[in-house]
Short mmCIF file of C-alpha atoms in Angstrom, two decimals:
data_model
loop_
_atom_site.label_atom_id
_atom_site.label_comp_id
_atom_site.label_asym_id
_atom_site.label_seq_id
_atom_site.Cartn_x
_atom_site.Cartn_y
_atom_site.Cartn_z
CA UNK A 1 -89.10 -7.68 -83.73
CA UNK A 2 -88.40 -6.92 -86.99
CA UNK A 3 -84.28 -6.95 -86.75
CA UNK A 4 -81.64 -9.58 -86.54
CA UNK A 5 -82.42 -10.66 -82.72
CA UNK A 6 -79.77 -9.84 -79.86
CA UNK A 7 -79.03 -11.99 -77.07
CA UNK A 8 -78.18 -9.70 -73.67
CA UNK A 9 -76.20 -11.85 -70.89
CA UNK A 10 -77.32 -9.69 -67.67
CA UNK A 11 -74.23 -10.49 -64.90
CA UNK A 12 -74.94 -11.02 -60.79
CA UNK A 13 -73.78 -7.78 -60.64
CA UNK A 14 -75.84 -6.59 -62.69
CA UNK A 15 -79.34 -8.62 -60.84
CA UNK A 16 -78.19 -7.35 -57.83
CA UNK A 17 -78.18 -3.24 -58.59
CA UNK A 18 -81.36 -3.53 -60.32
CA UNK A 19 -83.39 -5.35 -57.23
CA UNK A 20 -81.68 -3.45 -54.20
CA UNK A 21 -82.98 -1.35 -52.51
CA UNK A 22 -86.38 -1.87 -54.49
CA UNK A 23 -88.26 -4.48 -52.81
CA UNK A 24 -91.40 -2.92 -52.52
CA UNK A 25 -91.56 -2.76 -56.61
CA UNK A 26 -90.35 -6.23 -56.50
CA UNK A 27 -93.19 -7.52 -54.10
CA UNK A 28 -95.61 -5.37 -56.61
CA UNK A 29 -94.21 -7.03 -59.32
CA UNK A 30 -94.46 -10.26 -57.50
CA UNK A 31 -98.45 -8.99 -56.36
CA UNK A 32 -99.03 -9.04 -60.20
CA UNK A 33 -97.88 -12.12 -61.65
CA UNK A 34 -99.86 -13.97 -59.27
CA UNK A 35 -103.05 -11.74 -60.15
CA UNK A 36 -102.39 -12.74 -63.38
CA UNK A 37 -101.99 -16.18 -62.65
CA UNK A 38 -105.10 -16.22 -60.41
CA UNK A 39 -106.52 -15.01 -63.34
CA UNK A 40 -105.65 -17.38 -65.91
CA UNK A 41 -103.18 -15.50 -67.78
CA UNK A 42 -100.27 -17.59 -67.48
CA UNK A 43 -98.88 -20.65 -68.60
CA UNK A 44 -96.88 -22.24 -66.02
CA UNK A 45 -96.42 -26.32 -66.66
CA UNK A 46 -94.69 -28.41 -64.08
CA UNK A 47 -91.07 -27.78 -63.03
CA UNK A 48 -89.24 -30.76 -64.68
CA UNK A 49 -86.70 -32.28 -62.03
CA UNK A 50 -83.12 -33.52 -63.19
CA UNK A 51 -82.21 -36.31 -60.64
CA UNK A 52 -79.15 -38.49 -60.23
CA UNK A 53 -78.48 -41.91 -59.20
CA UNK A 54 -75.48 -41.87 -57.30
CA UNK A 55 -76.19 -38.16 -55.80
CA UNK A 56 -79.85 -38.29 -54.40
CA UNK A 57 -79.41 -34.95 -52.53
CA UNK A 58 -78.65 -33.16 -55.92
CA UNK A 59 -81.31 -31.83 -58.43
CA UNK A 60 -81.79 -29.31 -61.51
CA UNK A 61 -84.97 -28.12 -62.22
CA UNK A 62 -86.34 -26.60 -65.12
CA UNK A 63 -89.61 -23.92 -64.69
CA UNK A 64 -91.06 -22.66 -68.18
CA UNK A 65 -93.46 -20.32 -68.04
CA UNK A 66 -95.30 -17.73 -69.62
CA UNK A 67 -96.97 -14.19 -68.84
CA UNK A 68 -97.93 -14.37 -72.58
CA UNK A 69 -95.93 -11.37 -73.33
CA UNK A 70 -92.72 -12.54 -72.67
CA UNK A 71 -91.68 -16.70 -72.06
CA UNK A 72 -88.80 -18.16 -70.36
CA UNK A 73 -87.25 -20.79 -68.37
CA UNK A 74 -85.37 -20.78 -65.41
CA UNK A 75 -82.65 -23.41 -64.56
CA UNK A 76 -81.77 -23.98 -61.17
CA UNK A 77 -79.68 -26.48 -59.55
CA UNK A 78 -79.48 -27.50 -55.74
CA UNK A 79 -76.49 -29.19 -54.47
CA UNK A 80 -76.70 -28.96 -50.73
CA UNK A 81 -72.66 -30.19 -50.42
CA UNK A 82 -72.15 -27.17 -51.64
CA UNK A 83 -72.32 -25.33 -48.16
CA UNK A 84 -70.01 -27.56 -46.53
CA UNK A 85 -67.48 -26.15 -49.65
CA UNK A 86 -68.59 -22.13 -49.08
CA UNK A 87 -70.51 -22.02 -51.97
CA UNK A 88 -74.42 -21.69 -51.33
CA UNK A 89 -76.44 -24.42 -52.35
CA UNK A 90 -78.65 -22.93 -55.26
CA UNK A 91 -77.31 -21.80 -58.65
CA UNK A 92 -79.62 -20.57 -61.67
CA UNK A 93 -79.74 -18.84 -64.80
CA UNK A 94 -82.65 -17.30 -66.12
CA UNK A 95 -83.63 -17.29 -70.36
CA UNK A 96 -86.23 -14.84 -71.51
CA UNK A 97 -87.97 -15.45 -75.32
CA UNK A 98 -89.47 -12.85 -77.34
CA UNK A 99 -93.24 -13.71 -77.18
CA UNK A 100 -93.27 -13.04 -81.14
CA UNK A 101 -90.52 -14.72 -82.86
CA UNK A 102 -89.57 -17.34 -80.06
CA UNK A 103 -85.94 -15.89 -79.98
CA UNK A 104 -84.26 -15.94 -76.67
CA UNK A 105 -83.08 -12.40 -75.94
CA UNK A 106 -81.55 -12.60 -72.68
CA UNK A 107 -79.46 -15.01 -70.14
CA UNK A 108 -79.60 -13.50 -66.43
CA UNK A 109 -78.27 -14.87 -63.32
CA UNK A 110 -81.20 -15.89 -61.39
CA UNK A 111 -80.12 -17.42 -58.47
CA UNK A 112 -80.59 -13.60 -56.92
CA UNK A 113 -83.69 -13.59 -58.72
CA UNK A 114 -84.71 -16.60 -57.60
CA UNK A 115 -84.15 -15.82 -54.15
CA UNK A 116 -85.64 -12.22 -54.49
CA UNK A 117 -88.91 -13.48 -56.25
CA UNK A 118 -89.13 -15.95 -53.12
CA UNK A 119 -88.54 -13.86 -50.49
CA UNK A 120 -91.13 -10.99 -52.04
CA UNK A 121 -93.56 -14.06 -52.18
CA UNK A 122 -92.84 -14.69 -48.52
CA UNK A 123 -93.31 -10.56 -47.72
CA UNK A 124 -96.66 -10.60 -49.52
CA UNK A 125 -97.60 -13.50 -48.07
CA UNK A 126 -97.02 -12.26 -44.94
CA UNK A 127 -98.49 -8.96 -45.58
CA UNK A 128 -101.81 -10.01 -46.53
CA UNK A 129 -102.30 -12.93 -44.39
CA UNK A 130 -101.06 -10.88 -41.23
CA UNK A 131 -103.36 -7.84 -41.97
CA UNK A 132 -106.61 -9.88 -42.44
CA UNK A 133 -105.60 -11.72 -39.34
CA UNK A 134 -105.66 -8.18 -37.50
CA UNK A 135 -102.34 -8.06 -35.99
CA UNK A 136 -99.18 -8.10 -37.48
CA UNK A 137 -96.26 -10.67 -35.70
CA UNK A 138 -93.98 -8.92 -33.43
CA UNK A 139 -91.31 -12.12 -32.56
CA UNK A 140 -90.07 -13.66 -35.77
CA UNK A 141 -88.49 -16.95 -35.87
CA UNK A 142 -86.34 -18.62 -38.62
CA UNK A 143 -85.36 -22.39 -39.22
CA UNK A 144 -82.48 -22.22 -41.56
CA UNK A 145 -80.19 -19.95 -41.82
CA UNK A 146 -78.46 -18.91 -45.82
CA UNK A 147 -79.43 -16.63 -47.80
CA UNK A 148 -83.27 -17.33 -48.29
CA UNK A 149 -83.83 -16.71 -44.53
CA UNK A 150 -81.90 -13.49 -45.51
CA UNK A 151 -83.40 -12.35 -48.07
CA UNK A 152 -87.09 -13.14 -46.51
CA UNK A 153 -85.71 -10.79 -43.27
CA UNK A 154 -84.80 -8.19 -45.79
CA UNK A 155 -88.38 -8.15 -47.60
CA UNK A 156 -90.16 -8.31 -44.44
CA UNK A 157 -88.75 -5.32 -42.93
CA UNK A 158 -89.12 -3.45 -46.94
CA UNK A 159 -92.63 -4.55 -45.83
CA UNK A 160 -93.25 -2.83 -43.20
CA UNK A 161 -92.89 -5.68 -40.13
CA UNK A 162 -90.72 -4.58 -37.26
CA UNK A 163 -90.02 -7.47 -34.85
CA UNK A 164 -89.30 -6.83 -30.99
CA UNK A 165 -87.54 -10.30 -30.94
CA UNK A 166 -85.99 -12.78 -33.38
CA UNK A 167 -85.20 -16.04 -33.18
CA UNK A 168 -82.69 -18.14 -34.78
CA UNK A 169 -82.30 -21.95 -35.51
CA UNK A 170 -80.13 -24.11 -37.55
CA UNK A 171 -78.67 -27.81 -37.61
CA UNK A 172 -75.08 -26.14 -37.97
CA UNK A 173 -74.03 -23.65 -35.73
CA UNK A 174 -71.81 -21.69 -37.41
CA UNK A 175 -74.82 -20.86 -39.92
CA UNK A 176 -76.88 -19.73 -37.28
CA UNK A 177 -74.28 -17.59 -35.93
CA UNK A 178 -73.41 -16.24 -39.25
CA UNK A 179 -76.90 -14.99 -39.68
CA UNK A 180 -77.50 -13.72 -36.08
CA UNK A 181 -74.75 -11.56 -36.98
CA UNK A 182 -76.49 -10.44 -40.07
CA UNK A 183 -79.35 -9.48 -38.31
CA UNK A 184 -77.57 -7.33 -36.01
CA UNK A 185 -75.91 -5.71 -38.54
CA UNK A 186 -79.59 -5.11 -39.90
CA UNK A 187 -80.67 -3.19 -36.94
CA UNK A 188 -82.39 -6.30 -34.90
CA UNK A 189 -81.27 -5.59 -31.39
CA UNK A 190 -82.94 -8.72 -30.02
CA UNK A 191 -81.42 -11.97 -31.57
CA UNK A 192 -81.94 -15.21 -29.95
CA UNK A 193 -80.00 -18.59 -31.15
CA UNK A 194 -82.36 -21.08 -30.29
CA UNK A 195 -80.62 -25.07 -29.78
CA UNK A 196 -83.64 -26.83 -30.29
CA UNK A 197 -86.48 -25.92 -32.93
CA UNK A 198 -89.66 -26.31 -30.73
CA UNK A 199 -88.38 -23.68 -28.56
CA UNK A 200 -88.22 -21.22 -31.67
CA UNK A 201 -91.87 -21.90 -32.92
CA UNK A 202 -93.39 -21.82 -29.15
CA UNK A 203 -91.66 -18.36 -28.80
CA UNK A 204 -92.81 -16.45 -32.10
CA UNK A 205 -95.98 -15.36 -33.69
CA UNK A 206 -93.88 -15.61 -37.21
CA UNK A 207 -92.02 -18.74 -38.18
CA UNK A 208 -89.77 -19.01 -41.84
CA UNK A 209 -88.80 -22.50 -42.44
CA UNK A 210 -86.12 -22.27 -44.59
CA UNK A 211 -84.31 -25.14 -45.04
CA UNK A 212 -83.31 -27.48 -47.06
CA UNK A 213 -85.06 -30.59 -45.61
CA UNK A 214 -86.29 -33.36 -48.16
CA UNK A 215 -88.86 -35.12 -45.54
CA UNK A 216 -90.39 -33.81 -42.04
CA UNK A 217 -88.54 -33.34 -39.37
CA UNK A 218 -91.43 -31.15 -37.33
CA UNK A 219 -94.10 -33.33 -36.13
CA UNK A 220 -96.05 -32.01 -33.53
CA UNK A 221 -98.65 -29.77 -33.57
CA UNK A 222 -98.62 -28.79 -30.00
CA UNK A 223 -95.70 -26.59 -30.96
CA UNK A 224 -97.96 -24.60 -32.81
CA UNK A 225 -100.85 -24.10 -30.50
CA UNK A 226 -100.36 -20.65 -29.92
CA UNK A 227 -101.77 -20.16 -33.64
CA UNK A 228 -98.72 -18.61 -35.41
CA UNK A 229 -98.36 -17.75 -39.31
CA UNK A 230 -95.79 -19.88 -40.62
CA UNK A 231 -93.65 -18.98 -44.08
CA UNK A 232 -93.54 -22.79 -45.32
CA UNK A 233 -90.92 -21.53 -47.89
CA UNK A 234 -88.87 -25.18 -48.49
CA UNK A 235 -92.11 -27.08 -48.53
CA UNK A 236 -91.04 -30.11 -46.74
CA UNK A 237 -90.11 -29.50 -42.77
CA UNK A 238 -93.80 -29.94 -41.73
CA UNK A 239 -95.55 -33.60 -41.12
CA UNK A 240 -98.86 -34.32 -42.14
CA UNK A 241 -100.71 -33.99 -38.36
CA UNK A 242 -99.10 -30.56 -38.44
CA UNK A 243 -100.79 -29.64 -42.04
CA UNK A 244 -104.73 -31.11 -40.86
CA UNK A 245 -104.46 -29.02 -37.68
CA UNK A 246 -103.40 -25.74 -39.76
CA UNK A 247 -105.47 -23.28 -41.93
CA UNK A 248 -103.40 -23.92 -45.28
CA UNK A 249 -102.76 -21.41 -48.09
CA UNK A 250 -100.64 -22.52 -51.20
CA UNK A 251 -99.34 -20.57 -54.35
CA UNK A 252 -100.89 -23.03 -56.43
CA UNK A 253 -102.69 -26.34 -55.62
CA UNK A 254 -101.44 -28.40 -58.39
CA UNK A 255 -98.37 -27.74 -58.36
CA UNK A 256 -97.79 -27.72 -55.01
CA UNK A 257 -99.47 -31.01 -54.39
CA UNK A 258 -96.84 -32.93 -55.89
CA UNK A 259 -92.84 -34.55 -55.52
CA UNK A 260 -92.98 -35.09 -52.09
CA UNK A 261 -93.92 -31.72 -50.00
CA UNK A 262 -95.51 -31.62 -47.02
CA UNK A 263 -99.11 -30.89 -48.62
CA UNK A 264 -98.35 -33.96 -50.84
CA UNK A 265 -97.70 -36.08 -48.21
CA UNK A 266 -100.70 -34.93 -46.40
CA UNK A 267 -103.06 -35.58 -49.73
CA UNK A 268 -101.41 -39.31 -49.87
CA UNK A 269 -101.98 -40.08 -46.28
CA UNK A 270 -105.65 -38.73 -46.02
CA UNK A 271 -106.81 -39.48 -49.59
CA UNK A 272 -108.32 -35.55 -50.05
CA UNK A 273 -107.58 -31.97 -50.59
CA UNK A 274 -110.24 -30.80 -47.69
CA UNK A 275 -107.13 -29.32 -45.86
CA UNK A 276 -106.34 -27.10 -48.36
CA UNK A 277 -108.11 -23.61 -47.74
CA UNK A 278 -107.16 -22.14 -50.79
CA UNK A 279 -104.58 -20.54 -52.70
CA UNK A 280 -102.76 -16.69 -52.31
CA UNK A 281 -104.96 -15.31 -54.99
CA UNK A 282 -107.94 -16.19 -53.13
CA UNK A 283 -106.50 -13.81 -50.33
CA UNK A 284 -105.31 -11.12 -52.25
CA UNK A 285 -108.87 -11.08 -53.69
CA UNK A 286 -110.45 -11.22 -50.47
CA UNK A 287 -112.16 -14.69 -51.54
CA UNK A 288 -110.31 -15.93 -48.29
CA UNK A 289 -109.92 -14.37 -44.83
CA UNK A 290 -107.10 -16.66 -42.58
CA UNK A 291 -108.24 -17.45 -38.91
CA UNK A 292 -106.84 -15.71 -35.51
CA UNK A 293 -107.48 -19.10 -33.71
CA UNK A 294 -105.10 -21.91 -36.08
CA UNK A 295 -101.87 -21.83 -37.10
CA UNK A 296 -101.86 -20.66 -40.11
CA UNK A 297 -99.49 -22.42 -43.26
CA UNK A 298 -98.38 -20.75 -46.83
CA UNK A 299 -96.77 -22.93 -48.60
CA UNK A 300 -95.77 -21.80 -51.93
CA UNK A 301 -93.83 -24.27 -54.77
CA UNK A 302 -92.29 -21.51 -56.47
CA UNK A 303 -93.76 -20.22 -59.55
CA UNK A 304 -91.98 -20.13 -63.17
CA UNK A 305 -94.14 -16.73 -63.91
CA UNK A 306 -92.56 -14.90 -60.80
CA UNK A 307 -89.49 -15.52 -62.00
CA UNK A 308 -90.25 -14.39 -65.53
CA UNK A 309 -92.10 -11.21 -63.92
CA UNK A 310 -88.74 -10.37 -61.69
CA UNK A 311 -86.41 -11.44 -64.50
CA UNK A 312 -88.06 -9.10 -67.20
CA UNK A 313 -88.23 -6.14 -64.75
CA UNK A 314 -84.37 -6.12 -64.19
CA UNK A 315 -84.41 -6.45 -67.66
CA UNK A 316 -85.86 -3.46 -68.40
CA UNK A 317 -84.28 -1.64 -65.68
CA UNK A 318 -80.89 -2.65 -67.21
CA UNK A 319 -81.83 -1.64 -70.31
CA UNK A 320 -83.24 1.74 -70.00
CA UNK A 321 -79.82 2.30 -68.06
CA UNK A 322 -77.77 1.05 -71.19
CA UNK A 323 -76.03 -1.84 -69.60
CA UNK A 324 -77.06 -4.43 -71.61
CA UNK A 325 -74.24 -6.80 -72.53
CA UNK A 326 -74.77 -7.96 -75.73
CA UNK A 327 -73.22 -10.86 -78.00
CA UNK A 328 -72.44 -10.18 -81.67
CA UNK A 329 -73.41 -12.75 -83.77
CA UNK A 330 -75.01 -15.10 -81.43
CA UNK A 331 -77.46 -15.97 -84.11
CA UNK A 332 -76.19 -17.33 -87.34
CA UNK A 333 -78.40 -18.78 -89.59
CA UNK A 334 -80.11 -15.92 -90.10
CA UNK A 335 -81.36 -16.38 -93.72
CA UNK A 336 -83.12 -19.24 -94.74
CA UNK A 337 -81.28 -20.01 -97.82
CA UNK A 338 -77.60 -18.42 -97.56
#
């Protein structure tokens, strides 16, 4: 960076335009980031949680990370009560930093980036795990009917999944009906709203958990006796009994076994990590092959390097299209002795 640094702001409209219809490319970007992370080519510290004594359900999380050629941090809030007011639960920004100087060069609206990288991660895991088992699921069920569920469905369809039936369960009937309407508009012809999570789980061979649950609410391993593929995206839905009865793959073991996730609670219960088969990187490289006769559970904590990878992809797309909105004079003190 030989010239005075510029600083660009990329809006949600621009992010959406850069990602819509390019789901396969985003999945490839996320896979490349997972491989780089698995090979030790990233820096991905712990996430940092800002919590509030008077609002225990709310939090804002910082995810710093480096891909080597770009650094950055995602700052994402989760305020569940937003939903009742008609707002999405999560909002976020992503800062990208130049690898040579450390100067930030872009701020991107990141709730869409976060949803896209989460959905791409889920679709990648579903594809590789299902293909390794030798059969693609035909009956999908979504526990939780918000924005993340919608993005995951979009990315599963883009990855080539075709469903004969889709089930929906949400504690809020209006949310379940709204998501069902989206599914029908997206081309799903057989959509069922389930009053009970048990009925959905027992009837599906692919189960997606995308809730705001703060602690396990599904506790009976018998519901999973048919050995479904489970995308445990919200991380805190399943009891230790279910985790112990399943074949578990994580995105990163150390990251996932903290912050009260279901795998973390399981480790605290049994005092070891033997219930973890390995990571998605192990599946991608063929070092792990999932069984066909046990529930297979993918629990991704969500790595900051994925946000960086997708955010840089968006930045480069917007820059190539000549759409960067820079802020003149954003950096003022550029002469050390002025």
